[in-house]
Coordinates of C-alpha atoms in Angstrom, one line a residue:
X23 CA 0.0 0.0 0.0
X24 CA 2.8 2.4 0.9
X25 CA 4.5 1.6 -2.4
X26 CA 1.3 2.4 -4.3
X27 CA 0.9 5.7 -2.4
X28 CA 4.5 6.7 -3.2
X29 CA 4.1 6.0 -6.9
X30 CA 0.9 8.0 -6.9
X31 CA 2.6 10.9 -5.2
X32 CA 5.6 10.9 -7.5
X33 CA 3.4 10.9 -10.6
X34 CA 1.1 13.6 -9.3
X35 CA 0.6 16.4 -11.8
X36 CA 2.8 14.8 -14.5
X37 CA 1.1 14.1 -17.8
X38 CA 1.0 10.7 -19.1
X39 CA 4.0 9.7 -21.3
X40 CA 6.2 12.6 -20.3
X41 CA 9.1 10.4 -19.3
X42 CA 8.8 8.8 -22.7
X43 CA 9.0 12.2 -24.4
X44 CA 12.0 13.4 -22.3
X45 CA 14.0 10.4 -23.3
X46 CA 13.1 11.0 -26.9
X47 CA 14.5 14.7 -26.9
X48 CA 17.5 14.1 -24.7
X49 CA 20.0 14.0 -27.6
X50 CA 18.6 17.4 -28.8
X51 CA 19.0 19.0 -25.4
X52 CA 22.5 17.6 -25.1
X53 CA 23.5 19.1 -28.5
X54 CA 22.1 22.5 -27.6
X55 CA 24.0 22.5 -24.3
X56 CA 27.3 21.6 -26.1
X57 CA 26.7 24.4 -28.7
X58 CA 26.1 26.9 -26.0
X59 CA 29.3 25.9 -24.2
X60 CA 31.4 26.1 -27.4
X61 CA 29.9 29.5 -28.2
X62 CA 30.7 30.8 -24.7
X63 CA 34.3 29.5 -24.9
X64 CA 34.8 31.0 -28.3
X65 CA 33.6 34.4 -27.2
X66 CA 35.9 34.3 -24.2
X67 CA 38.9 33.5 -26.4
X68 CA 37.9 36.3 -28.8
X69 CA 37.6 38.8 -26.0
X70 CA 41.0 37.7 -24.7
X71 CA 42.6 38.2 -28.1
X72 CA 40.9 41.6 -28.5
X73 CA 42.2 42.7 -25.1
X74 CA 45.7 41.5 -25.9
X75 CA 45.6 43.1 -29.4
X76 CA 44.4 46.4 -27.9
X77 CA 47.1 46.4 -25.2
X78 CA 49.8 45.4 -27.8
X79 CA 48.7 48.2 -30.1
X80 CA 48.8 50.8 -27.3
X81 CA 52.2 49.5 -26.2
X82 CA 53.6 49.7 -29.8
X83 CA 52.3 53.3 -30.1
X84 CA 53.9 54.3 -26.8
X85 CA 57.2 52.7 -27.8
X86 CA 57.3 53.1 -31.6
X87 CA 60.4 55.3 -31.5
X88 CA 62.6 52.7 -29.7
X89 CA 60.9 49.3 -30.2
X90 CA 60.7 46.8 -33.0
X91 CA 58.8 43.6 -32.7
X92 CA 59.5 40.3 -34.5
X93 CA 57.8 40.0 -37.9
X94 CA 58.2 37.9 -41.0
X95 CA 61.0 39.1 -43.2
X96 CA 63.5 42.0 -42.6
X97 CA 62.7 45.2 -40.7
X98 CA 62.8 48.0 -43.3
X99 CA 65.2 49.5 -44.2
X100 CA 67.3 46.9 -42.5
X101 CA 68.5 43.9 -44.5
X102 CA 69.9 41.2 -42.4
X103 CA 73.3 40.6 -44.0
X104 CA 76.9 41.5 -43.2
X105 CA 77.4 44.2 -45.8
X106 CA 75.8 47.3 -44.2
X107 CA 76.9 50.2 -46.3
X108 CA 73.4 50.4 -47.9
X109 CA 71.6 50.9 -44.6
X110 CA 69.9 54.1 -43.9
X111 CA 67.8 56.4 -46.1
X112 CA 67.9 55.8 -49.9
X113 CA 70.4 58.1 -51.6
X114 CA 69.3 60.9 -53.9
X115 CA 70.9 61.0 -57.4
X116 CA 73.2 63.7 -56.3
X117 CA 74.3 61.7 -53.2
X118 CA 74.8 58.6 -55.3
X119 CA 77.0 60.6 -57.7
X120 CA 79.0 62.0 -54.8
X121 CA 79.5 58.5 -53.4
X122 CA 80.7 57.3 -56.8
X123 CA 83.2 60.2 -57.1
X124 CA 84.6 59.7 -53.5
X125 CA 84.9 56.0 -53.9
X126 CA 86.7 56.3 -57.2
X127 CA 89.0 58.9 -55.7
X128 CA 90.2 56.5 -53.0
X129 CA 90.1 53.4 -55.1
X130 CA 93.1 51.2 -54.3
X131 CA 94.8 49.0 -56.9
X132 CA 93.5 45.4 -56.7
X133 CA 95.7 42.4 -57.1
X134 CA 95.2 40.2 -60.1
X135 CA 93.0 37.2 -59.4
X136 CA 94.9 34.0 -58.7
X137 CA 93.7 30.5 -57.6
X138 CA 95.5 30.7 -54.3
X139 CA 97.0 33.4 -52.1
X140 CA 100.6 34.2 -52.9
X141 CA 103.1 32.6 -50.5
X142 CA 105.0 35.0 -48.2
X143 CA 108.2 34.7 -50.2
X144 CA 106.4 36.2 -53.2
X145 CA 105.0 39.2 -51.3
X146 CA 106.6 42.7 -50.7
X147 CA 109.6 42.7 -48.5
X148 CA 110.8 46.1 -47.2
X149 CA 114.3 44.8 -46.4
X150 CA 114.9 43.7 -50.0
X151 CA 113.3 46.9 -51.4
X152 CA 115.3 50.0 -52.1
X153 CA 114.9 53.7 -53.0
X154 CA 117.2 56.2 -54.7
X155 CA 117.1 60.0 -54.7
X156 CA 116.8 61.1 -58.2
X157 CA 119.3 63.8 -59.4
X158 CA 118.1 67.4 -59.5
X159 CA 116.7 68.3 -62.9
X160 CA 119.1 70.4 -65.0
X161 CA 121.7 70.9 -62.2
X162 CA 123.7 69.1 -59.5
X163 CA 122.3 71.0 -56.5
X164 CA 119.0 71.6 -54.7
X165 CA 117.6 74.8 -53.4
X166 CA 114.7 75.9 -51.2
X167 CA 111.6 75.9 -53.4
X168 CA 112.7 72.8 -55.4
X169 CA 110.9 69.5 -55.3
X170 CA 112.8 66.4 -54.4
X171 CA 111.9 63.0 -55.8
X172 CA 112.9 59.6 -54.6
X173 CA 112.2 56.5 -56.7
X174 CA 111.3 53.3 -54.8
X175 CA 111.5 49.8 -56.2
X176 CA 109.7 47.0 -54.3
X177 CA 111.1 43.5 -54.2
X178 CA 109.7 40.3 -52.6
X179 CA 111.4 38.1 -50.0
X180 CA 113.3 36.3 -52.7
X181 CA 114.8 39.6 -53.8
X182 CA 112.9 39.6 -57.1
X183 CA 111.4 42.9 -58.3
X184 CA 107.6 43.3 -57.9
X185 CA 105.7 43.8 -61.2
X186 CA 102.5 45.3 -59.7
X187 CA 101.6 48.1 -57.3
X188 CA 99.2 48.4 -54.3
X189 CA 101.8 48.6 -51.5
X190 CA 101.0 51.1 -48.7
X191 CA 104.0 53.4 -48.3
X192 CA 104.4 56.6 -46.4
X193 CA 107.3 59.1 -46.7
X194 CA 108.7 62.0 -44.8
X195 CA 111.6 64.4 -45.2
X196 CA 113.2 65.7 -42.0
X197 CA 116.1 67.4 -40.3
X198 CA 116.1 66.2 -36.7
X199 CA 118.7 68.7 -35.6
X200 CA 116.5 71.6 -36.9
X201 CA 113.3 70.1 -35.5
X202 CA 112.0 70.2 -39.1
X203 CA 109.9 67.7 -41.0
X204 CA 107.4 67.5 -43.8
X205 CA 105.2 64.7 -45.1
X206 CA 105.8 63.4 -48.6
X207 CA 103.4 62.3 -51.3
X208 CA 103.7 58.7 -52.6
X209 CA 102.7 58.0 -56.2
X210 CA 102.1 54.4 -57.3
X211 CA 103.2 53.6 -60.8
X212 CA 101.4 50.2 -60.6
X213 CA 104.5 48.3 -61.8
X214 CA 106.4 47.9 -58.6
X215 CA 107.9 51.4 -58.7
X216 CA 106.8 54.3 -56.6
X217 CA 107.7 58.0 -56.5
X218 CA 108.0 59.9 -53.2
X219 CA 107.7 63.7 -53.7
X220 CA 108.9 66.3 -51.2
X221 CA 108.9 70.1 -51.3
X222 CA 112.2 71.6 -50.1
X223 CA 111.1 74.1 -47.5
X224 CA 114.3 74.9 -45.5
X225 CA 118.0 74.9 -46.0
X226 CA 120.4 72.4 -44.5
X227 CA 120.8 68.6 -44.6
X228 CA 117.5 66.8 -45.1
X229 CA 117.0 63.0 -44.8
X230 CA 114.5 60.9 -46.7
X231 CA 112.6 58.3 -44.7
X232 CA 110.3 55.8 -46.6
X233 CA 108.3 53.2 -44.7
X234 CA 106.2 50.3 -45.9
X235 CA 103.1 50.2 -43.7
X236 CA 101.5 47.1 -45.5
X237 CA 102.3 45.1 -48.5
X238 CA 99.9 45.0 -51.4
X239 CA 99.0 41.5 -50.4
X240 CA 98.2 42.6 -46.9
X241 CA 96.1 45.5 -48.2
X242 CA 94.0 43.0 -50.2
X243 CA 93.2 41.2 -46.9
X244 CA 92.2 44.5 -45.3
X245 CA 90.0 45.4 -48.3
X246 CA 88.2 42.1 -47.9
X247 CA 87.7 42.6 -44.2
X248 CA 86.3 46.1 -44.8
X249 CA 83.8 44.9 -47.3
X250 CA 82.8 41.6 -45.8
X251 CA 83.4 41.7 -42.0
X252 CA 82.0 45.0 -40.6
X253 CA 81.1 43.0 -37.5
X254 CA 84.6 42.3 -36.5
X255 CA 84.1 44.8 -33.6
X256 CA 80.8 44.0 -31.9
X257 CA 78.8 45.9 -29.4
X258 CA 76.3 45.1 -26.7
X259 CA 73.5 46.8 -24.6
X260 CA 72.1 46.1 -21.2
X261 CA 68.3 45.9 -20.8
X262 CA 66.9 46.1 -17.3
X263 CA 63.5 46.4 -15.7
X264 CA 63.2 45.9 -12.0
X265 CA 65.2 42.8 -10.9
X266 CA 65.3 41.4 -14.5
X267 CA 68.2 42.2 -16.8
X268 CA 69.5 40.9 -20.1
X269 CA 72.4 41.8 -22.4
X270 CA 72.2 41.4 -26.2
X271 CA 74.3 41.9 -29.3
X272 CA 74.1 45.2 -31.1
X273 CA 75.6 46.7 -34.3
X274 CA 74.8 48.8 -37.3
X275 CA 74.4 45.5 -39.2
X276 CA 74.0 42.2 -37.4
X277 CA 75.2 38.8 -38.8
X278 CA 72.7 36.8 -40.8
X279 CA 73.1 33.5 -39.0
X280 CA 69.9 34.1 -37.0
X281 CA 67.6 35.6 -39.6
X282 CA 64.4 35.0 -37.5
X283 CA 65.8 36.8 -34.4
X284 CA 63.5 39.8 -33.5
X285 CA 65.3 43.1 -33.4
X286 CA 65.1 46.3 -31.6
X287 CA 65.3 49.2 -34.1
X288 CA 67.1 52.3 -32.7
X289 CA 67.4 54.1 -36.0
X290 CA 67.7 57.8 -35.4
X291 CA 64.5 59.6 -36.5
X292 CA 66.2 62.8 -37.6
X293 CA 69.3 61.5 -39.5
X294 CA 68.1 58.0 -40.4
X295 CA 71.4 56.6 -38.9
X296 CA 70.6 52.9 -38.3
X297 CA 71.4 50.9 -35.2
X298 CA 70.0 47.6 -34.0
X299 CA 70.1 45.2 -31.1
X300 CA 68.8 41.7 -30.8
X301 CA 65.6 41.9 -28.8
X302 CA 65.8 40.5 -25.2
X303 CA 63.9 37.4 -24.5
X304 CA 61.9 38.7 -21.5
X305 CA 62.1 42.5 -21.8
X306 CA 60.9 45.1 -24.2
X307 CA 63.1 47.3 -26.4
X308 CA 62.5 50.4 -24.4
X309 CA 64.3 48.9 -21.3
X310 CA 67.7 49.5 -22.9
X311 CA 69.9 51.4 -20.5
X312 CA 73.4 51.5 -22.0
X313 CA 75.7 50.9 -24.9
X314 CA 79.2 49.3 -24.7
X315 CA 81.9 47.8 -26.8
X316 CA 81.4 44.0 -26.7
X317 CA 84.8 43.0 -28.0
X318 CA 86.7 42.0 -31.1
X319 CA 86.0 39.0 -33.4
X320 CA 88.8 36.5 -33.6
X321 CA 90.0 34.1 -36.4
X322 CA 89.4 36.7 -39.1
X323 CA 92.2 35.6 -41.3
X324 CA 94.0 32.3 -42.3
X325 CA 97.4 31.2 -41.0
X326 CA 98.9 32.1 -44.4
X327 CA 97.3 35.6 -44.3
X328 CA 98.6 36.1 -40.7
X329 CA 102.2 36.0 -42.1
X330 CA 101.4 39.2 -44.0
X331 CA 101.0 41.1 -40.7
X332 CA 104.2 40.6 -38.7
X333 CA 105.7 43.4 -36.6
X334 CA 109.3 44.1 -37.6
X335 CA 108.9 42.1 -40.8
X336 CA 106.2 43.6 -43.0
X337 CA 104.3 46.1 -40.8
X338 CA 105.8 49.6 -40.7
X339 CA 109.3 48.7 -41.7
X340 CA 111.7 51.3 -43.1
X341 CA 113.0 50.9 -46.7
X342 CA 116.7 51.6 -47.1
X343 CA 118.3 53.7 -49.8
X344 CA 120.5 52.1 -52.4
X345 CA 122.8 55.2 -52.1
X346 CA 122.7 58.4 -50.1
X347 CA 119.5 59.0 -48.2
X348 CA 120.1 62.7 -47.6
X349 CA 121.0 65.8 -49.5
X350 CA 122.1 69.4 -48.7
X351 CA 119.6 72.1 -49.5
X352 CA 120.9 75.6 -50.4
X353 CA 119.1 78.9 -50.0
X354 CA 116.4 79.8 -52.5
X355 CA 117.8 81.2 -55.7
X356 CA 116.9 84.8 -56.5
X357 CA 115.7 85.7 -60.0
X358 CA 116.3 82.1 -61.2
X359 CA 116.0 81.9 -65.0
X360 CA 113.6 79.2 -66.4
X361 CA 115.3 76.1 -67.6
X362 CA 115.2 75.3 -71.3
X363 CA 114.2 72.1 -73.0
X364 CA 111.8 71.3 -70.2
X365 CA 109.6 69.5 -72.7
X366 CA 112.1 66.6 -72.9
X367 CA 111.0 65.3 -69.4
X368 CA 107.9 67.0 -67.9
X369 CA 108.4 68.1 -64.2
X370 CA 106.3 66.0 -61.8
X371 CA 103.2 67.7 -60.5
X372 CA 104.2 70.0 -57.6
X373 CA 103.1 68.6 -54.2
X374 CA 102.0 71.1 -51.7
X375 CA 101.5 69.8 -48.1
X376 CA 99.2 71.4 -45.6
X377 CA 102.2 72.5 -43.5
X378 CA 105.6 71.5 -42.0
X379 CA 107.6 71.6 -38.8
X380 CA 110.5 73.9 -38.3
X381 CA 112.2 74.3 -34.9
X382 CA 109.6 72.0 -33.5
X383 CA 106.7 74.3 -34.5
X384 CA 104.1 73.6 -37.1
X385 CA 103.9 76.1 -39.9
X386 CA 100.6 75.9 -41.8
X387 CA 100.1 76.8 -45.4
X388 CA 96.4 77.5 -44.7
X389 CA 96.7 81.3 -44.9
X390 CA 96.5 82.0 -41.2
X391 CA 99.8 82.9 -39.5
X392 CA 100.6 80.3 -36.8
X393 CA 101.1 81.7 -33.3
X394 CA 102.7 80.1 -30.3
X395 CA 100.6 79.9 -27.2
X396 CA 103.3 78.9 -24.8
X397 CA 101.7 80.0 -21.5
X398 CA 98.3 79.6 -20.0
X399 CA 97.6 83.4 -19.9
X400 CA 97.8 83.7 -23.7
X401 CA 95.3 80.9 -24.1
X402 CA 93.0 82.5 -21.5
X403 CA 93.2 85.8 -23.3
X404 CA 92.4 84.1 -26.6
X405 CA 89.4 82.1 -25.3
X406 CA 87.9 84.8 -23.1
X407 CA 84.1 85.0 -23.8
X408 CA 84.2 81.8 -25.9
X409 CA 82.1 78.7 -25.9
X410 CA 84.0 75.7 -27.3
X411 CA 82.0 72.6 -28.2
X412 CA 84.0 69.4 -28.9
X413 CA 82.3 66.4 -30.5
X414 CA 83.8 63.1 -31.5
X415 CA 86.1 60.3 -30.4
X416 CA 88.9 60.2 -27.8
X417 CA 91.3 62.1 -30.2
X418 CA 89.3 65.3 -29.6
X419 CA 88.7 64.5 -26.0
X420 CA 92.5 64.7 -25.8
X421 CA 92.3 68.4 -26.7
X422 CA 89.7 68.9 -23.9
X423 CA 92.1 67.3 -21.5
X424 CA 95.0 69.4 -22.7
X425 CA 93.2 72.7 -22.2
X426 CA 91.8 71.5 -18.8
X427 CA 95.3 70.6 -17.6
X428 CA 97.3 73.4 -19.1
X429 CA 95.1 76.4 -18.2
X430 CA 94.7 76.5 -14.4
X431 CA 91.8 79.0 -14.6
X432 CA 89.7 76.4 -16.4
X433 CA 88.1 74.1 -13.9
X434 CA 86.3 71.0 -14.8
X435 CA 82.7 70.8 -13.6
X436 CA 81.9 67.4 -12.1
X437 CA 79.0 65.9 -14.1
X438 CA 79.7 62.5 -12.6
X439 CA 80.3 61.1 -16.0
X440 CA 82.3 57.9 -16.5
X441 CA 86.0 58.4 -17.0
X442 CA 87.1 58.6 -20.6
X443 CA 83.4 58.6 -21.8
X444 CA 81.9 61.9 -20.8
X445 CA 80.2 64.2 -21.4
X446 CA 82.6 66.6 -19.8
X447 CA 82.4 70.3 -19.1
X448 CA 85.0 72.9 -17.8
X449 CA 84.5 76.5 -17.0
X450 CA 86.4 79.7 -16.2
X451 CA 83.7 81.9 -14.8
X452 CA 86.1 84.9 -14.4
X453 CA 86.9 85.0 -18.1
X454 CA 83.5 83.6 -19.3
X455 CA 85.0 80.5 -20.9
X456 CA 82.9 77.4 -21.4
X457 CA 84.5 74.1 -22.7
X458 CA 82.4 71.1 -23.4
X459 CA 83.1 67.6 -24.8
X460 CA 80.6 64.9 -25.9
X461 CA 81.3 61.6 -27.7
X462 CA 79.6 60.9 -31.1
X463 CA 76.8 58.4 -31.5
X464 CA 77.2 54.7 -32.3
X465 CA 79.4 53.1 -33.4
X466 CA 81.4 54.1 -30.4
X467 CA 83.8 51.7 -28.8
X468 CA 83.9 53.2 -25.3
X469 CA 83.4 51.0 -22.3
X470 CA 79.9 52.0 -21.3
X471 CA 77.8 54.9 -22.4
X472 CA 74.3 55.6 -21.0
X473 CA 71.6 55.5 -23.6
X474 CA 70.5 59.0 -22.4
X475 CA 74.0 60.3 -23.5
X476 CA 74.1 58.6 -26.9
X477 CA 73.8 61.6 -29.2
X478 CA 74.4 62.0 -32.9
X479 CA 76.6 64.9 -33.7
X480 CA 74.3 66.2 -36.5
X481 CA 71.5 66.5 -34.0
X482 CA 73.7 68.2 -31.4
X483 CA 74.8 70.8 -34.0
X484 CA 71.1 71.5 -34.9
X485 CA 70.7 72.5 -31.2
X486 CA 73.5 75.1 -31.1
X487 CA 72.7 78.8 -31.5
X488 CA 76.3 79.4 -32.8
X489 CA 77.7 82.9 -33.3
X490 CA 81.1 84.7 -33.4
X491 CA 81.9 83.5 -29.9
X492 CA 81.2 79.8 -30.6
X493 CA 83.8 77.3 -31.7
X494 CA 82.8 73.9 -32.9
X495 CA 85.5 71.2 -33.0
X496 CA 84.9 67.8 -34.6
X497 CA 87.0 64.6 -34.8
X498 CA 85.1 61.5 -36.0
X499 CA 87.0 58.7 -37.7
X500 CA 88.7 56.1 -35.4
X501 CA 85.5 54.1 -34.6
X502 CA 84.4 53.8 -38.2
X503 CA 87.5 51.8 -39.3
X504 CA 85.7 48.5 -39.3
X505 CA 82.8 49.6 -41.6
X506 CA 82.6 50.1 -45.3
X507 CA 83.6 53.6 -46.4
X508 CA 80.1 54.3 -47.5
X509 CA 79.0 54.2 -43.9
X510 CA 81.5 56.9 -43.1
X511 CA 80.4 59.0 -46.1
X512 CA 76.8 58.8 -44.9
X513 CA 77.7 60.0 -41.4
X514 CA 79.8 62.8 -42.7
X515 CA 77.0 63.9 -45.0
X516 CA 74.6 64.2 -42.1
X517 CA 77.1 66.3 -40.2
X518 CA 77.8 68.4 -43.2
X519 CA 74.1 69.2 -43.6
X520 CA 73.9 70.2 -40.0
X521 CA 77.0 72.4 -40.3
X522 CA 75.5 74.1 -43.4
X523 CA 72.4 74.9 -41.3
X524 CA 74.5 76.1 -38.4
X525 CA 76.6 78.4 -40.6
X526 CA 73.5 79.7 -42.4
X527 CA 71.9 80.8 -39.1
X528 CA 75.1 81.9 -37.5
X529 CA 77.8 82.7 -40.1
X530 CA 80.4 83.8 -37.5
X531 CA 80.7 80.3 -36.0
X532 CA 84.2 78.9 -36.3
X533 CA 84.2 75.2 -37.2
X534 CA 87.4 73.1 -36.8
X535 CA 87.6 69.5 -38.2
X536 CA 90.4 67.2 -37.2
X537 CA 91.5 64.5 -39.6
X538 CA 92.7 60.9 -38.8
X539 CA 96.3 60.3 -37.7
X540 CA 98.8 57.4 -37.9
X541 CA 99.2 55.1 -35.0
X542 CA 101.3 52.2 -33.8
X543 CA 100.4 48.9 -35.5
X544 CA 100.8 45.2 -34.8
X545 CA 98.9 42.3 -36.3
X546 CA 95.8 42.7 -34.1
X547 CA 95.5 46.4 -34.4
X548 CA 96.0 46.2 -38.2
X549 CA 92.9 44.1 -38.6
X550 CA 90.7 46.6 -36.9
X551 CA 92.4 50.0 -36.9
X552 CA 95.0 49.9 -39.6
X553 CA 96.5 53.2 -40.9
X554 CA 95.1 52.1 -44.3
X555 CA 91.6 52.3 -43.0
X556 CA 92.3 55.7 -41.5
X557 CA 93.8 56.9 -44.8
X558 CA 90.7 56.0 -46.7
X559 CA 88.5 58.0 -44.3
X560 CA 91.0 60.9 -44.3
X561 CA 90.8 61.1 -48.1
X562 CA 87.0 61.2 -48.0
X563 CA 86.8 63.8 -45.3
X564 CA 88.6 66.6 -47.1
X565 CA 86.6 66.9 -50.3
X566 CA 83.3 66.5 -48.4
X567 CA 83.8 69.7 -46.4
X568 CA 85.7 71.7 -49.0
X569 CA 84.2 75.1 -49.6
X570 CA 82.4 75.3 -46.3
X571 CA 84.9 77.7 -44.7
X572 CA 85.9 75.2 -42.0
X573 CA 89.4 74.9 -40.6
X574 CA 91.2 71.6 -41.1
X575 CA 93.7 70.3 -38.6
X576 CA 95.7 67.9 -40.7
X577 CA 96.5 65.3 -38.0
X578 CA 97.7 62.9 -40.7
X579 CA 100.5 65.1 -41.9
X580 CA 101.2 66.5 -38.4
X581 CA 101.9 62.9 -37.1
X582 CA 103.7 61.7 -40.3
X583 CA 106.0 64.7 -40.5
X584 CA 107.1 64.5 -36.9
X585 CA 110.0 62.3 -35.7
X586 CA 108.1 61.0 -32.7
X587 CA 106.6 57.4 -32.9
X588 CA 103.1 57.1 -34.1
X589 CA 100.4 56.7 -31.5
X590 CA 96.6 56.6 -31.6
X591 CA 96.7 59.5 -29.1
X592 CA 99.6 61.7 -30.3
X593 CA 102.2 62.8 -27.8
X594 CA 102.1 66.2 -26.1
X595 CA 104.5 67.9 -28.5
X596 CA 102.1 67.2 -31.4
X597 CA 99.0 68.0 -29.4
X598 CA 100.4 71.4 -28.5
X599 CA 101.0 72.2 -32.1
X600 CA 97.5 71.2 -33.0
X601 CA 96.1 73.5 -30.2
X602 CA 98.4 76.3 -31.4
X603 CA 96.9 75.9 -34.9
X604 CA 93.3 76.0 -33.6
X605 CA 93.9 79.0 -31.3
X606 CA 95.6 80.8 -34.2
X607 CA 92.3 80.7 -36.0
X608 CA 90.3 81.6 -32.9
X609 CA 92.5 84.6 -32.4
X610 CA 94.1 85.4 -35.7
X611 CA 96.9 88.0 -35.9
X612 CA 95.6 91.4 -36.7
X613 CA 97.0 92.8 -39.9
X614 CA 98.8 96.1 -39.6
X615 CA 97.2 99.0 -41.4
X616 CA 99.3 100.2 -44.3

């Protein structure tokens, strides 16, 4: 009975056959439930993607100046290969024409193609090579104002004459007892013979010194490295956020062995100068806090090629004379009649250097009379009321240090900058003198530079008011030696444009540009900072700034003509002469009224 009542209560109010109908539609209900669940999950995923996409878009807008995210293919205008001369803005037709002209002007003779590199015994040997002073044309004596010519014949290690050119030779004429010296000009005749030309500028005994810096075979190796291995000095940057930090590889052009690596694009927005770092794994690109030299790539050359770079054997070795290596120069002849029959053998083109040393002082042919600033008071008097801005590498920082040390009234203001990095500032409040130094933008091989202090010189020049009491000094060359010459041309072009704008708005601004100088070389230094690399940039620098009214300090000739050993940072005697030259332009001698 109880069972019957329970069944009656359970079925109360339920239509007949309902259980049968529910079981019939159960699959349909189950399908609808699953569809709803899938719809819900899909909308949640879409909302999550939308939220992430919105956040990512906002983040990219906020950091678009300094951040580049991974994407398929290269990041324009960057092309991920080792040859980086093409980076940056596309050249205009006029710029492309200038590039072609400059590259043709510095073109170096290339060796004939051969199946294998020449063995050492067949390469240029300075010990077996000889030079001879050619007799004076039409007479047996030399006078001030004449041009001296020495003929060099290169031989290999077997003593056989070389039949092709391309050796890197430098020459100077000097009289050590007079403190006199002048750089010579070397002409390659492309057949193993070279002419060294010297103007005779003072009387007395003069000695010819000719040095082989590199053999033609060694230069061919340097050419290959310049074109194919711009990464042989590498850089790095530290990224940090909170307790998390990462260090990644950086350069103007990164190696192509990891083409899918995401990059951080730090291309300068104003000049278009490119710079890239590999993106950190865990941090964003805008967490970069510094820039530093990472080191030098090793194993760049083969064992056979290494034999071409031996100190004391074929790097900066003097070539001896086959006869006398010195002559006696007589005073200049007065009212000298012109020689007849000069058409029989044309006189070589007269070589005019930028200046020469006499009694230890540099005498420039630039048109400005050189003065001697031998005491600090004369420098203070010259610089009173002046603002001097120095931009570039450590070779111009050396000038800042010279003035700061030599003039006691100039006191360095402590900016708490890293040693040898800067920026630096020194002041003489009594005489209203302000002296400032800042390094140029990457590539810069200093130890560590804060990203906030990485400035491109062109942008800094655009921020200067200029004027007759402003002196701008530039020295930018040493840190570009590992890159193709086109990279240096592009950087100088940006600086030239900024200088034109500066001189247009402030015509009285004095601009001084320092050229490259020779330095001590061994095998390692030769592969990264050879004088041959410096010479290429020196030859590009001059025509690019010709006609702008800037003052050139010819550091190349000033170090070559001096009898002191070559150093990356020239010794104090040469630095003093450089500063005397600059100050002579800041405070030129007033011409007496007739």
